[in-house]
PDB file of C-alpha atoms and ligand atoms in Angstrom:
ATOM      1  CA  MET A   1      -0.775  58.031 -18.222  1.00 84.00           C
ATOM      2  CA  THR A   2       2.686  56.569 -18.069  1.00 95.00           C
ATOM      3  CA  GLN A   3       4.648  57.164 -14.909  1.00 98.00           C
ATOM      4  CA  ILE A   4       8.421  57.332 -14.935  1.00 98.00           C
ATOM      5  CA  ILE A   5       9.887  55.414 -12.002  1.00 98.00           C
ATOM      6  CA  ASP A   6      12.392  57.695 -10.262  1.00 98.00           C
ATOM      7  CA  GLY A   7      15.341  55.432  -9.441  1.00 98.00           C
ATOM      8  CA  LYS A   8      17.270  58.274  -7.842  1.00 98.00           C
ATOM      9  CA  ALA A   9      14.445  58.987  -5.370  1.00 98.00           C
ATOM     10  CA  VAL A  10      13.933  55.314  -4.447  1.00 98.00           C
ATOM     11  CA  SER A  11      17.691  54.869  -4.158  1.00 98.00           C
ATOM     12  CA  ARG A  12      17.874  57.860  -1.793  1.00 98.00           C
ATOM     13  CA  GLN A  13      15.178  56.307   0.409  1.00 98.00           C
ATOM     14  CA  VAL A  14      17.156  53.061   0.656  1.00 98.00           C
ATOM     15  CA  ARG A  15      20.341  54.955   1.583  1.00 98.00           C
ATOM     16  CA  GLU A  16      18.485  57.002   4.196  1.00 98.00           C
ATOM     17  CA  ARG A  17      17.194  53.762   5.733  1.00 98.00           C
ATOM     18  CA  VAL A  18      20.725  52.310   5.720  1.00 98.00           C
ATOM     19  CA  SER A  19      22.206  55.526   7.197  1.00 98.00           C
ATOM     20  CA  LEU A  20      19.719  55.521  10.076  1.00 98.00           C
ATOM     21  CA  GLU A  21      20.417  51.879  10.910  1.00 98.00           C
ATOM     22  CA  THR A  22      24.172  52.483  10.628  1.00 98.00           C
ATOM     23  CA  ALA A  23      23.923  55.327  13.141  1.00 98.00           C
ATOM     24  CA  GLU A  24      22.087  52.973  15.531  1.00 98.00           C
ATOM     25  CA  LEU A  25      24.792  50.308  15.069  1.00 98.00           C
ATOM     26  CA  LYS A  26      27.487  52.888  15.800  1.00 98.00           C
ATOM     27  CA  ASN A  27      25.826  53.494  19.165  1.00 97.00           C
ATOM     28  CA  LYS A  28      26.551  49.832  19.836  1.00 97.00           C
ATOM     29  CA  GLY A  29      30.159  50.257  18.723  1.00 97.00           C
ATOM     30  CA  ILE A  30      29.664  48.525  15.369  1.00 98.00           C
ATOM     31  CA  VAL A  31      30.734  50.072  12.055  1.00 98.00           C
ATOM     32  CA  PRO A  32      29.881  48.192   8.833  1.00 98.00           C
ATOM     33  CA  GLY A  33      32.966  47.912   6.617  1.00 98.00           C
ATOM     34  CA  LEU A  34      33.262  47.215   2.898  1.00 98.00           C
ATOM     35  CA  ALA A  35      36.434  46.077   1.126  1.00 98.00           C
ATOM     36  CA  VAL A  36      36.465  46.731  -2.603  1.00 98.00           C
ATOM     37  CA  ILE A  37      39.086  45.015  -4.741  1.00 98.00           C
ATOM     38  CA  ILE A  38      39.871  46.295  -8.223  1.00 98.00           C
ATOM     39  CA  VAL A  39      42.506  44.771 -10.468  1.00 98.00           C
ATOM     40  CA  GLY A  40      43.863  46.658 -13.477  1.00 98.00           C
ATOM     41  CA  GLU A  41      42.901  49.928 -15.113  1.00 96.00           C
ATOM     42  CA  ASP A  42      39.449  49.383 -16.667  1.00 96.00           C
ATOM     43  CA  PRO A  43      38.009  52.941 -16.714  1.00 95.00           C
ATOM     44  CA  ALA A  44      34.353  51.890 -16.254  1.00 94.00           C
ATOM     45  CA  SER A  45      35.303  49.714 -13.259  1.00 96.00           C
ATOM     46  CA  GLN A  46      37.240  52.607 -11.746  1.00 97.00           C
ATOM     47  CA  VAL A  47      34.133  54.815 -11.915  1.00 96.00           C
ATOM     48  CA  TYR A  48      31.960  52.088 -10.349  1.00 96.00           C
ATOM     49  CA  VAL A  49      34.473  51.564  -7.536  1.00 98.00           C
ATOM     50  CA  ARG A  50      34.743  55.291  -6.833  1.00 98.00           C
ATOM     51  CA  ASN A  51      30.937  55.482  -6.608  1.00 97.00           C
ATOM     52  CA  LYS A  52      30.901  52.552  -4.185  1.00 98.00           C
ATOM     53  CA  GLU A  53      33.451  54.275  -1.951  1.00 98.00           C
ATOM     54  CA  LYS A  54      31.436  57.532  -2.053  1.00 98.00           C
ATOM     55  CA  ALA A  55      28.263  55.672  -1.103  1.00 98.00           C
ATOM     56  CA  CYS A  56      30.032  54.041   1.864  1.00 98.00           C
ATOM     57  CA  GLU A  57      31.092  57.456   3.093  1.00 98.00           C
ATOM     58  CA  GLU A  58      27.572  58.822   2.633  1.00 98.00           C
ATOM     59  CA  VAL A  59      25.901  56.118   4.748  1.00 98.00           C
ATOM     60  CA  GLY A  60      28.637  56.077   7.402  1.00 98.00           C
ATOM     61  CA  PHE A  61      30.474  52.847   6.581  1.00 98.00           C
ATOM     62  CA  TYR A  62      34.174  52.166   6.842  1.00 98.00           C
ATOM     63  CA  SER A  63      35.566  51.325   3.404  1.00 98.00           C
ATOM     64  CA  GLU A  64      38.894  50.161   2.132  1.00 98.00           C
ATOM     65  CA  LYS A  65      39.929  50.029  -1.506  1.00 98.00           C
ATOM     66  CA  PHE A  66      42.503  47.566  -2.793  1.00 98.00           C
ATOM     67  CA  ALA A  67      43.679  48.743  -6.215  1.00 98.00           C
ATOM     68  CA  LEU A  68      45.912  45.986  -7.535  1.00 98.00           C
ATOM     69  CA  PRO A  69      48.055  46.179 -10.677  1.00 98.00           C
ATOM     70  CA  GLU A  70      47.106  44.376 -13.895  1.00 98.00           C
ATOM     71  CA  SER A  71      50.090  42.041 -13.246  1.00 98.00           C
ATOM     72  CA  THR A  72      48.529  40.643 -10.022  1.00 98.00           C
ATOM     73  CA  THR A  73      48.643  36.839  -9.894  1.00 98.00           C
ATOM     74  CA  GLN A  74      45.782  34.558  -8.921  1.00 98.00           C
ATOM     75  CA  GLN A  75      47.735  33.558  -5.801  1.00 98.00           C
ATOM     76  CA  GLU A  76      48.121  37.189  -4.721  1.00 98.00           C
ATOM     77  CA  LEU A  77      44.443  37.923  -5.290  1.00 98.00           C
ATOM     78  CA  ASN A  78      43.387  34.760  -3.472  1.00 98.00           C
ATOM     79  CA  ALA A  79      45.670  35.624  -0.547  1.00 98.00           C
ATOM     80  CA  LEU A  80      44.088  39.072  -0.217  1.00 98.00           C
ATOM     81  CA  VAL A  81      40.562  37.605  -0.157  1.00 99.00           C
ATOM     82  CA  LYS A  82      41.605  35.099   2.515  1.00 98.00           C
ATOM     83  CA  GLU A  83      43.123  37.890   4.611  1.00 98.00           C
ATOM     84  CA  LEU A  84      39.944  39.983   4.294  1.00 98.00           C
ATOM     85  CA  ASN A  85      37.793  36.981   5.282  1.00 98.00           C
ATOM     86  CA  GLY A  86      39.657  37.007   8.598  1.00 98.00           C
ATOM     87  CA  ARG A  87      39.448  40.742   9.352  1.00 98.00           C
ATOM     88  CA  THR A  88      36.576  41.601  11.708  1.00 98.00           C
ATOM     89  CA  GLU A  89      36.276  45.264  10.649  1.00 98.00           C
ATOM     90  CA  ILE A  90      35.513  44.105   7.092  1.00 98.00           C
ATOM     91  CA  SER A  91      31.850  43.051   6.893  1.00 98.00           C
ATOM     92  CA  GLY A  92      31.650  42.751   3.111  1.00 98.00           C
ATOM     93  CA  ILE A  93      34.078  41.919   0.313  1.00 98.00           C
ATOM     94  CA  LEU A  94      33.484  42.898  -3.289  1.00 98.00           C
ATOM     95  CA  CYS A  95      35.829  42.047  -6.120  1.00 98.00           C
ATOM     96  CA  GLN A  96      34.995  44.307  -9.053  1.00 98.00           C
ATOM     97  CA  LEU A  97      34.356  42.375 -12.268  1.00 97.00           C
ATOM     98  CA  PRO A  98      35.443  41.882 -14.965  1.00 96.00           C
ATOM     99  CA  LEU A  99      38.901  40.778 -13.860  1.00 98.00           C
ATOM    100  CA  PRO A 100      41.852  40.844 -16.302  1.00 98.00           C
ATOM    101  CA  LYS A 101      41.766  37.777 -18.558  1.00 98.00           C
ATOM    102  CA  HIS A 102      44.537  35.860 -16.760  1.00 98.00           C
ATOM    103  CA  LEU A 103      42.522  35.802 -13.515  1.00 98.00           C
ATOM    104  CA  ASP A 104      39.660  33.416 -12.741  1.00 98.00           C
ATOM    105  CA  ASP A 105      36.665  35.241 -11.251  1.00 98.00           C
ATOM    106  CA  LYS A 106      35.002  31.969 -10.178  1.00 98.00           C
ATOM    107  CA  GLU A 107      38.010  31.033  -8.066  1.00 98.00           C
ATOM    108  CA  VAL A 108      37.901  34.407  -6.303  1.00 98.00           C
ATOM    109  CA  ILE A 109      34.138  34.342  -5.730  1.00 98.00           C
ATOM    110  CA  ASN A 110      34.344  30.821  -4.300  1.00 98.00           C
ATOM    111  CA  LEU A 111      36.992  31.997  -1.809  1.00 98.00           C
ATOM    112  CA  ILE A 112      34.921  34.870  -0.370  1.00 98.00           C
ATOM    113  CA  ASP A 113      33.327  33.820   2.923  1.00 98.00           C
ATOM    114  CA  PRO A 114      29.604  33.559   1.988  1.00 98.00           C
ATOM    115  CA  ILE A 115      28.726  35.722   5.007  1.00 98.00           C
ATOM    116  CA  LYS A 116      30.874  38.529   3.533  1.00 98.00           C
ATOM    117  CA  ASP A 117      29.709  37.992  -0.056  1.00 98.00           C
ATOM    118  CA  VAL A 118      27.753  41.244  -0.475  1.00 98.00           C
ATOM    119  CA  ASP A 119      27.428  40.688  -4.246  1.00 98.00           C
ATOM    120  CA  ALA A 120      25.606  37.384  -3.538  1.00 98.00           C
ATOM    121  CA  PHE A 121      27.687  35.691  -6.235  1.00 98.00           C
ATOM    122  CA  HIS A 122      29.004  32.762  -4.116  1.00 98.00           C
ATOM    123  CA  PRO A 123      27.303  29.421  -4.954  1.00 98.00           C
ATOM    124  CA  VAL A 124      26.110  29.138  -1.329  1.00 98.00           C
ATOM    125  CA  ASN A 125      24.266  32.447  -1.649  1.00 98.00           C
ATOM    126  CA  VAL A 126      23.000  31.627  -5.141  1.00 98.00           C
ATOM    127  CA  GLY A 127      21.588  28.362  -3.760  1.00 98.00           C
ATOM    128  CA  ALA A 128      20.033  30.186  -0.806  1.00 98.00           C
ATOM    129  CA  ILE A 129      18.209  32.492  -3.230  1.00 97.00           C
ATOM    130  CA  MET A 130      16.917  29.464  -5.144  1.00 96.00           C
ATOM    131  CA  ILE A 131      15.246  28.072  -2.025  1.00 96.00           C
ATOM    132  CA  GLY A 132      14.079  31.497  -0.857  1.00 95.00           C
ATOM    133  CA  ASP A 133      16.117  31.435   2.372  1.00 95.00           C
ATOM    134  CA  TYR A 134      18.758  34.081   1.835  1.00 96.00           C
ATOM    135  CA  ASN A 135      20.766  36.772   3.614  1.00 95.00           C
ATOM    136  CA  PHE A 136      21.840  38.682   0.527  1.00 97.00           C
ATOM    137  CA  LEU A 137      20.217  39.351  -2.814  1.00 97.00           C
ATOM    138  CA  PRO A 138      22.305  40.276  -5.847  1.00 97.00           C
ATOM    139  CA  CYS A 139      22.296  44.065  -6.035  1.00 98.00           C
ATOM    140  CA  THR A 140      20.762  44.699  -9.455  1.00 98.00           C
ATOM    141  CA  PRO A 141      17.782  42.294  -9.201  1.00 98.00           C
ATOM    142  CA  ALA A 142      17.191  43.456  -5.608  1.00 98.00           C
ATOM    143  CA  GLY A 143      17.136  47.052  -6.850  1.00 98.00           C
ATOM    144  CA  VAL A 144      14.645  46.134  -9.566  1.00 98.00           C
ATOM    145  CA  MET A 145      12.330  44.581  -6.957  1.00 98.00           C
ATOM    146  CA  GLU A 146      12.501  47.803  -4.892  1.00 98.00           C
ATOM    147  CA  LEU A 147      11.511  49.804  -7.982  1.00 98.00           C
ATOM    148  CA  ILE A 148       8.567  47.505  -8.752  1.00 98.00           C
ATOM    149  CA  HIS A 149       7.456  47.751  -5.099  1.00 98.00           C
ATOM    150  CA  ALA A 150       7.672  51.552  -5.346  1.00 98.00           C
ATOM    151  CA  THR A 151       5.016  51.507  -8.105  1.00 98.00           C
ATOM    152  CA  GLY A 152       2.543  49.846  -5.729  1.00 98.00           C
ATOM    153  CA  VAL A 153       1.692  47.290  -8.470  1.00 98.00           C
ATOM    154  CA  ASP A 154       0.780  43.889  -6.998  1.00 98.00           C
ATOM    155  CA  ILE A 155       3.126  41.262  -8.468  1.00 98.00           C
ATOM    156  CA  THR A 156       1.074  38.213  -7.412  1.00 98.00           C
ATOM    157  CA  GLY A 157      -0.394  36.320 -10.356  1.00 98.00           C
ATOM    158  CA  LYS A 158       1.092  38.674 -12.939  1.00 98.00           C
ATOM    159  CA  LYS A 159       2.930  37.440 -15.991  1.00 98.00           C
ATOM    160  CA  ALA A 160       6.568  38.555 -15.785  1.00 99.00           C
ATOM    161  CA  VAL A 161       8.994  38.171 -18.670  1.00 99.00           C
ATOM    162  CA  VAL A 162      12.730  38.575 -18.143  1.00 99.00           C
ATOM    163  CA  ILE A 163      14.834  39.158 -21.254  1.00 98.00           C
ATOM    164  CA  GLY A 164      18.351  37.867 -20.541  1.00 98.00           C
ATOM    165  CA  ARG A 165      19.630  34.866 -18.602  1.00 98.00           C
ATOM    166  CA  SER A 166      22.864  36.024 -16.976  1.00 97.00           C
ATOM    167  CA  ASN A 167      23.868  34.677 -13.575  1.00 96.00           C
ATOM    168  CA  ILE A 168      24.112  38.239 -12.226  1.00 95.00           C
ATOM    169  CA  VAL A 169      20.767  39.597 -13.425  1.00 98.00           C
ATOM    170  CA  GLY A 170      18.428  37.442 -15.543  1.00 98.00           C
ATOM    171  CA  LYS A 171      18.390  34.200 -13.523  1.00 98.00           C
ATOM    172  CA  PRO A 172      18.170  35.709 -10.012  1.00 98.00           C
ATOM    173  CA  MET A 173      15.673  38.300 -11.308  1.00 98.00           C
ATOM    174  CA  ALA A 174      13.338  35.514 -12.418  1.00 98.00           C
ATOM    175  CA  MET A 175      13.684  33.835  -9.021  1.00 98.00           C
ATOM    176  CA  LEU A 176      12.824  37.000  -7.072  1.00 98.00           C
ATOM    177  CA  LEU A 177       9.732  37.602  -9.207  1.00 98.00           C
ATOM    178  CA  LEU A 178       8.750  33.969  -8.691  1.00 98.00           C
ATOM    179  CA  HIS A 179       9.146  34.335  -4.894  1.00 98.00           C
ATOM    180  CA  GLU A 180       6.609  37.152  -5.111  1.00 98.00           C
ATOM    181  CA  ASN A 181       4.156  34.904  -6.977  1.00 98.00           C
ATOM    182  CA  ALA A 182       4.597  36.122 -10.542  1.00 98.00           C
ATOM    183  CA  THR A 183       4.327  33.633 -13.385  1.00 99.00           C
ATOM    184  CA  VAL A 184       7.775  34.001 -14.876  1.00 98.00           C
ATOM    185  CA  GLU A 185       9.297  33.326 -18.262  1.00 98.00           C
ATOM    186  CA  ILE A 186      12.995  33.821 -19.024  1.00 98.00           C
ATOM    187  CA  THR A 187      13.792  34.662 -22.632  1.00 98.00           C
ATOM    188  CA  HIS A 188      17.156  34.951 -24.367  1.00 98.00           C
ATOM    189  CA  SER A 189      18.924  35.101 -27.721  1.00 96.00           C
ATOM    190  CA  LYS A 190      17.702  31.619 -28.730  1.00 98.00           C
ATOM    191  CA  THR A 191      14.049  32.206 -27.774  1.00 98.00           C
ATOM    192  CA  ILE A 192      11.656  31.651 -30.678  1.00 98.00           C
ATOM    193  CA  ASN A 193       9.390  34.640 -31.268  1.00 97.00           C
ATOM    194  CA  LEU A 194      10.654  36.635 -28.307  1.00 98.00           C
ATOM    195  CA  LYS A 195       8.496  39.536 -29.488  1.00 98.00           C
ATOM    196  CA  ALA A 196       5.275  37.576 -28.947  1.00 98.00           C
ATOM    197  CA  VAL A 197       6.402  36.322 -25.516  1.00 98.00           C
ATOM    198  CA  ALA A 198       7.450  39.803 -24.350  1.00 98.00           C
ATOM    199  CA  SER A 199       4.214  41.381 -25.516  1.00 98.00           C
ATOM    200  CA  GLU A 200       2.223  39.207 -23.081  1.00 98.00           C
ATOM    201  CA  ALA A 201       4.142  40.484 -20.054  1.00 98.00           C
ATOM    202  CA  ASP A 202       2.478  42.530 -17.323  1.00 98.00           C
ATOM    203  CA  ILE A 203       5.999  43.077 -15.967  1.00 99.00           C
ATOM    204  CA  LEU A 204       8.820  43.188 -18.504  1.00 99.00           C
ATOM    205  CA  VAL A 205      12.457  43.277 -17.365  1.00 99.00           C
ATOM    206  CA  ALA A 206      15.048  43.893 -20.082  1.00 98.00           C
ATOM    207  CA  ALA A 207      18.593  42.783 -19.237  1.00 98.00           C
ATOM    208  CA  ILE A 208      20.300  41.784 -22.468  1.00 97.00           C
ATOM    209  CA  GLY A 209      22.795  44.559 -23.107  1.00 96.00           C
ATOM    210  CA  LYS A 210      21.469  45.507 -26.576  1.00 97.00           C
ATOM    211  CA  ALA A 211      20.727  49.184 -27.135  1.00 97.00           C
ATOM    212  CA  LYS A 212      17.001  49.954 -27.631  1.00 97.00           C
ATOM    213  CA  PHE A 213      16.201  46.253 -28.221  1.00 98.00           C
ATOM    214  CA  VAL A 214      12.676  46.440 -26.745  1.00 98.00           C
ATOM    215  CA  THR A 215      10.374  48.351 -29.070  1.00 98.00           C
ATOM    216  CA  ALA A 216       6.718  49.354 -28.635  1.00 98.00           C
ATOM    217  CA  ASP A 217       5.408  46.308 -30.538  1.00 98.00           C
ATOM    218  CA  MET A 218       6.985  44.065 -27.842  1.00 98.00           C
ATOM    219  CA  VAL A 219       5.160  45.735 -24.964  1.00 98.00           C
ATOM    220  CA  LYS A 220       1.642  45.043 -23.685  1.00 98.00           C
ATOM    221  CA  ASP A 221      -0.578  48.072 -23.043  1.00 98.00           C
ATOM    222  CA  GLY A 222      -0.215  49.072 -19.408  1.00 98.00           C
ATOM    223  CA  ALA A 223       2.839  46.907 -18.681  1.00 98.00           C
ATOM    224  CA  VAL A 224       5.470  47.773 -16.074  1.00 98.00           C
ATOM    225  CA  VAL A 225       8.760  48.063 -17.996  1.00 98.00           C
ATOM    226  CA  ILE A 226      12.089  47.839 -16.189  1.00 98.00           C
ATOM    227  CA  ASP A 227      15.257  48.602 -18.138  1.00 98.00           C
ATOM    228  CA  VAL A 228      18.466  47.138 -16.723  1.00 98.00           C
ATOM    229  CA  GLY A 229      20.517  48.041 -19.823  1.00 97.00           C
ATOM    230  CA  MET A 230      23.352  50.532 -19.938  1.00 95.00           C
ATOM    231  CA  ASN A 231      24.505  51.018 -23.522  1.00 96.00           C
ATOM    232  CA  ARG A 232      25.603  53.712 -25.948  1.00 94.00           C
ATOM    233  CA  ASP A 233      23.385  54.476 -28.928  1.00 93.00           C
ATOM    234  CA  GLU A 234      24.557  55.302 -32.466  1.00 93.00           C
ATOM    235  CA  ASN A 235      25.333  58.883 -31.321  1.00 94.00           C
ATOM    236  CA  GLY A 236      27.308  57.732 -28.294  1.00 94.00           C
ATOM    237  CA  LYS A 237      24.483  58.732 -25.936  1.00 95.00           C
ATOM    238  CA  LEU A 238      23.748  56.598 -22.871  1.00 96.00           C
ATOM    239  CA  CYS A 239      20.667  54.423 -23.430  1.00 97.00           C
ATOM    240  CA  GLY A 240      19.040  51.284 -22.096  1.00 98.00           C
ATOM    241  CA  ASP A 241      17.824  48.007 -23.593  1.00 98.00           C
ATOM    242  CA  VAL A 242      14.410  49.625 -24.119  1.00 98.00           C
ATOM    243  CA  ASP A 243      13.586  52.120 -26.843  1.00 98.00           C
ATOM    244  CA  PHE A 244      12.270  54.573 -24.256  1.00 98.00           C
ATOM    245  CA  GLU A 245      10.694  57.064 -26.668  1.00 96.00           C
ATOM    246  CA  SER A 246       8.546  54.510 -28.479  1.00 96.00           C
ATOM    247  CA  VAL A 247       7.673  52.420 -25.415  1.00 98.00           C
ATOM    248  CA  LYS A 248       6.958  55.131 -22.867  1.00 96.00           C
ATOM    249  CA  ASP A 249       3.418  55.935 -24.000  1.00 95.00           C
ATOM    250  CA  LYS A 250       2.356  52.301 -24.032  1.00 97.00           C
ATOM    251  CA  CYS A 251       3.199  51.180 -20.507  1.00 97.00           C
ATOM    252  CA  SER A 252       1.932  52.134 -17.055  1.00 98.00           C
ATOM    253  CA  TYR A 253       5.381  52.512 -15.488  1.00 98.00           C
ATOM    254  CA  ILE A 254       8.856  52.640 -17.001  1.00 98.00           C
ATOM    255  CA  THR A 255      12.388  53.179 -15.692  1.00 98.00           C
ATOM    256  CA  PRO A 256      14.576  55.714 -17.519  1.00 98.00           C
ATOM    257  CA  VAL A 257      18.257  55.253 -18.403  1.00 98.00           C
ATOM    258  CA  PRO A 258      20.065  56.883 -16.745  1.00 97.00           C
ATOM    259  CA  GLY A 259      18.203  57.423 -13.470  1.00 97.00           C
ATOM    260  CA  GLY A 260      16.311  54.133 -13.169  1.00 98.00           C
ATOM    261  CA  VAL A 261      17.913  50.832 -12.160  1.00 98.00           C
ATOM    262  CA  GLY A 262      21.476  52.251 -12.141  1.00 96.00           C
ATOM    263  CA  PRO A 263      21.231  54.286  -8.929  1.00 96.00           C
ATOM    264  CA  MET A 264      19.617  51.342  -7.123  1.00 98.00           C
ATOM    265  CA  THR A 265      22.499  48.905  -7.492  1.00 98.00           C
ATOM    266  CA  ILE A 266      24.933  50.632  -5.144  1.00 98.00           C
ATOM    267  CA  SER A 267      22.176  51.327  -2.613  1.00 98.00           C
ATOM    268  CA  MET A 268      21.405  47.613  -2.468  1.00 98.00           C
ATOM    269  CA  LEU A 269      25.131  46.947  -1.980  1.00 98.00           C
ATOM    270  CA  MET A 270      24.999  49.270   1.038  1.00 98.00           C
ATOM    271  CA  GLN A 271      21.993  47.342   2.336  1.00 98.00           C
ATOM    272  CA  ASN A 272      23.802  44.009   1.919  1.00 98.00           C
ATOM    273  CA  THR A 273      26.880  45.354   3.730  1.00 98.00           C
ATOM    274  CA  LEU A 274      24.704  46.509   6.619  1.00 98.00           C
ATOM    275  CA  THR A 275      23.062  43.071   6.750  1.00 98.00           C
ATOM    276  CA  ALA A 276      26.508  41.420   6.747  1.00 98.00           C
ATOM    277  CA  ALA A 277      27.635  43.591   9.690  1.00 98.00           C
ATOM    278  CA  LYS A 278      24.471  42.769  11.639  1.00 98.00           C
ATOM    279  CA  ILE A 279      24.839  39.018  11.088  1.00 98.00           C
ATOM    280  CA  GLN A 280      28.552  39.051  11.980  1.00 98.00           C
ATOM    281  CA  ASN A 281      27.763  40.877  15.214  1.00 97.00           C
ATOM    282  CA  GLY A 282      24.973  38.521  16.242  1.00 96.00           C
ATOM    283  CA  LEU A 283      22.208  41.080  15.641  1.00 96.00           C
ATOM    284  CA  MET A 284      20.478  39.054  12.965  1.00 90.00           C
ATOM    285  CA  ASN A 285      20.019  35.335  12.383  1.00 81.00           C
ATOM    286  CA  LYS A 286      21.996  33.730   9.589  1.00 73.00           C
TER     287      LYS A 286
HETATM  288  N1  GUN B   1      30.867  44.711 -12.369  1.00 62.85           N
HETATM  289  C1  GUN B   1      29.723  45.214 -12.892  1.00 62.85           C
HETATM  290  N2  GUN B   1      28.711  45.053 -12.018  1.00 62.85           N
HETATM  291  C2  GUN B   1      29.228  44.441 -10.930  1.00 62.85           C
HETATM  292  C3  GUN B   1      28.665  44.032  -9.694  1.00 62.85           C
HETATM  293  O1  GUN B   1      27.470  44.161  -9.411  1.00 62.85           O
HETATM  294  N3  GUN B   1      29.530  43.443  -8.826  1.00 62.85           N
HETATM  295  C4  GUN B   1      30.842  43.256  -9.116  1.00 62.85           C
HETATM  296  N4  GUN B   1      31.595  42.671  -8.206  1.00 62.85           N
HETATM  297  N5  GUN B   1      31.381  43.629 -10.258  1.00 62.85           N
HETATM  298  C5  GUN B   1      30.574  44.220 -11.155  1.00 62.85           C
END
């Protein structure tokens, strides 16, 4: 019997945990604060940013949005990040990506103080993840790990296959699975016979951004299937990287789209912001 992993329920549990800890911090006079920077008018980014602000309110954080015009220069953006690095009521800084083409996201990420880098995109944090000694985990892979934990499936010794090698999802995802003793393979567009590799996976994570790419013949009987994709199908309907209808009867657990990985991402951002506030107030070791 396949079980659908309820991302909304797991996400709610994470937020409840964060809310409780935030209330305790407030008793000590500490309020976690998140600064969200958005440049330009990208509609999808505007929705994401609004949801981040709502989540901050829900868990009891202070939040501040910086909506900058499309015409913002690199110097102006850099100056804002530097200012936010120095403000004590701001625990975390997030610059919504993608940025307009004339701006360099790497330059911005490198300027964020690593202790305020709640996306975990700064090279210092990426390196810390590599050696397994980190403060922050990137939100999407961290959310995926929470969902796998929620199934109760033991990761140790299992074969995990990650489809996709992005810096934001695929690469850190592989590292987190490795830290929990999976045998991990990363596959991508140049992988030879990806189908055969995927079909050996006990845990299959799809993060390639291609609608319904993973079909039943690519999935091992009883596998745990995690779908990071967020695409539109031929009818304009939201769908993941996994062909849910054909795959769902073959696996033991599967995440739906929507309602799987999506709701987790912002909850993990809340967790990272809480961690940042604790570290900056000497309540947690760096
Ligand atoms: N754009 C899409 N996803 C993300 C994310 O996780 N962080 C940031 N900063 N921008 C994004």
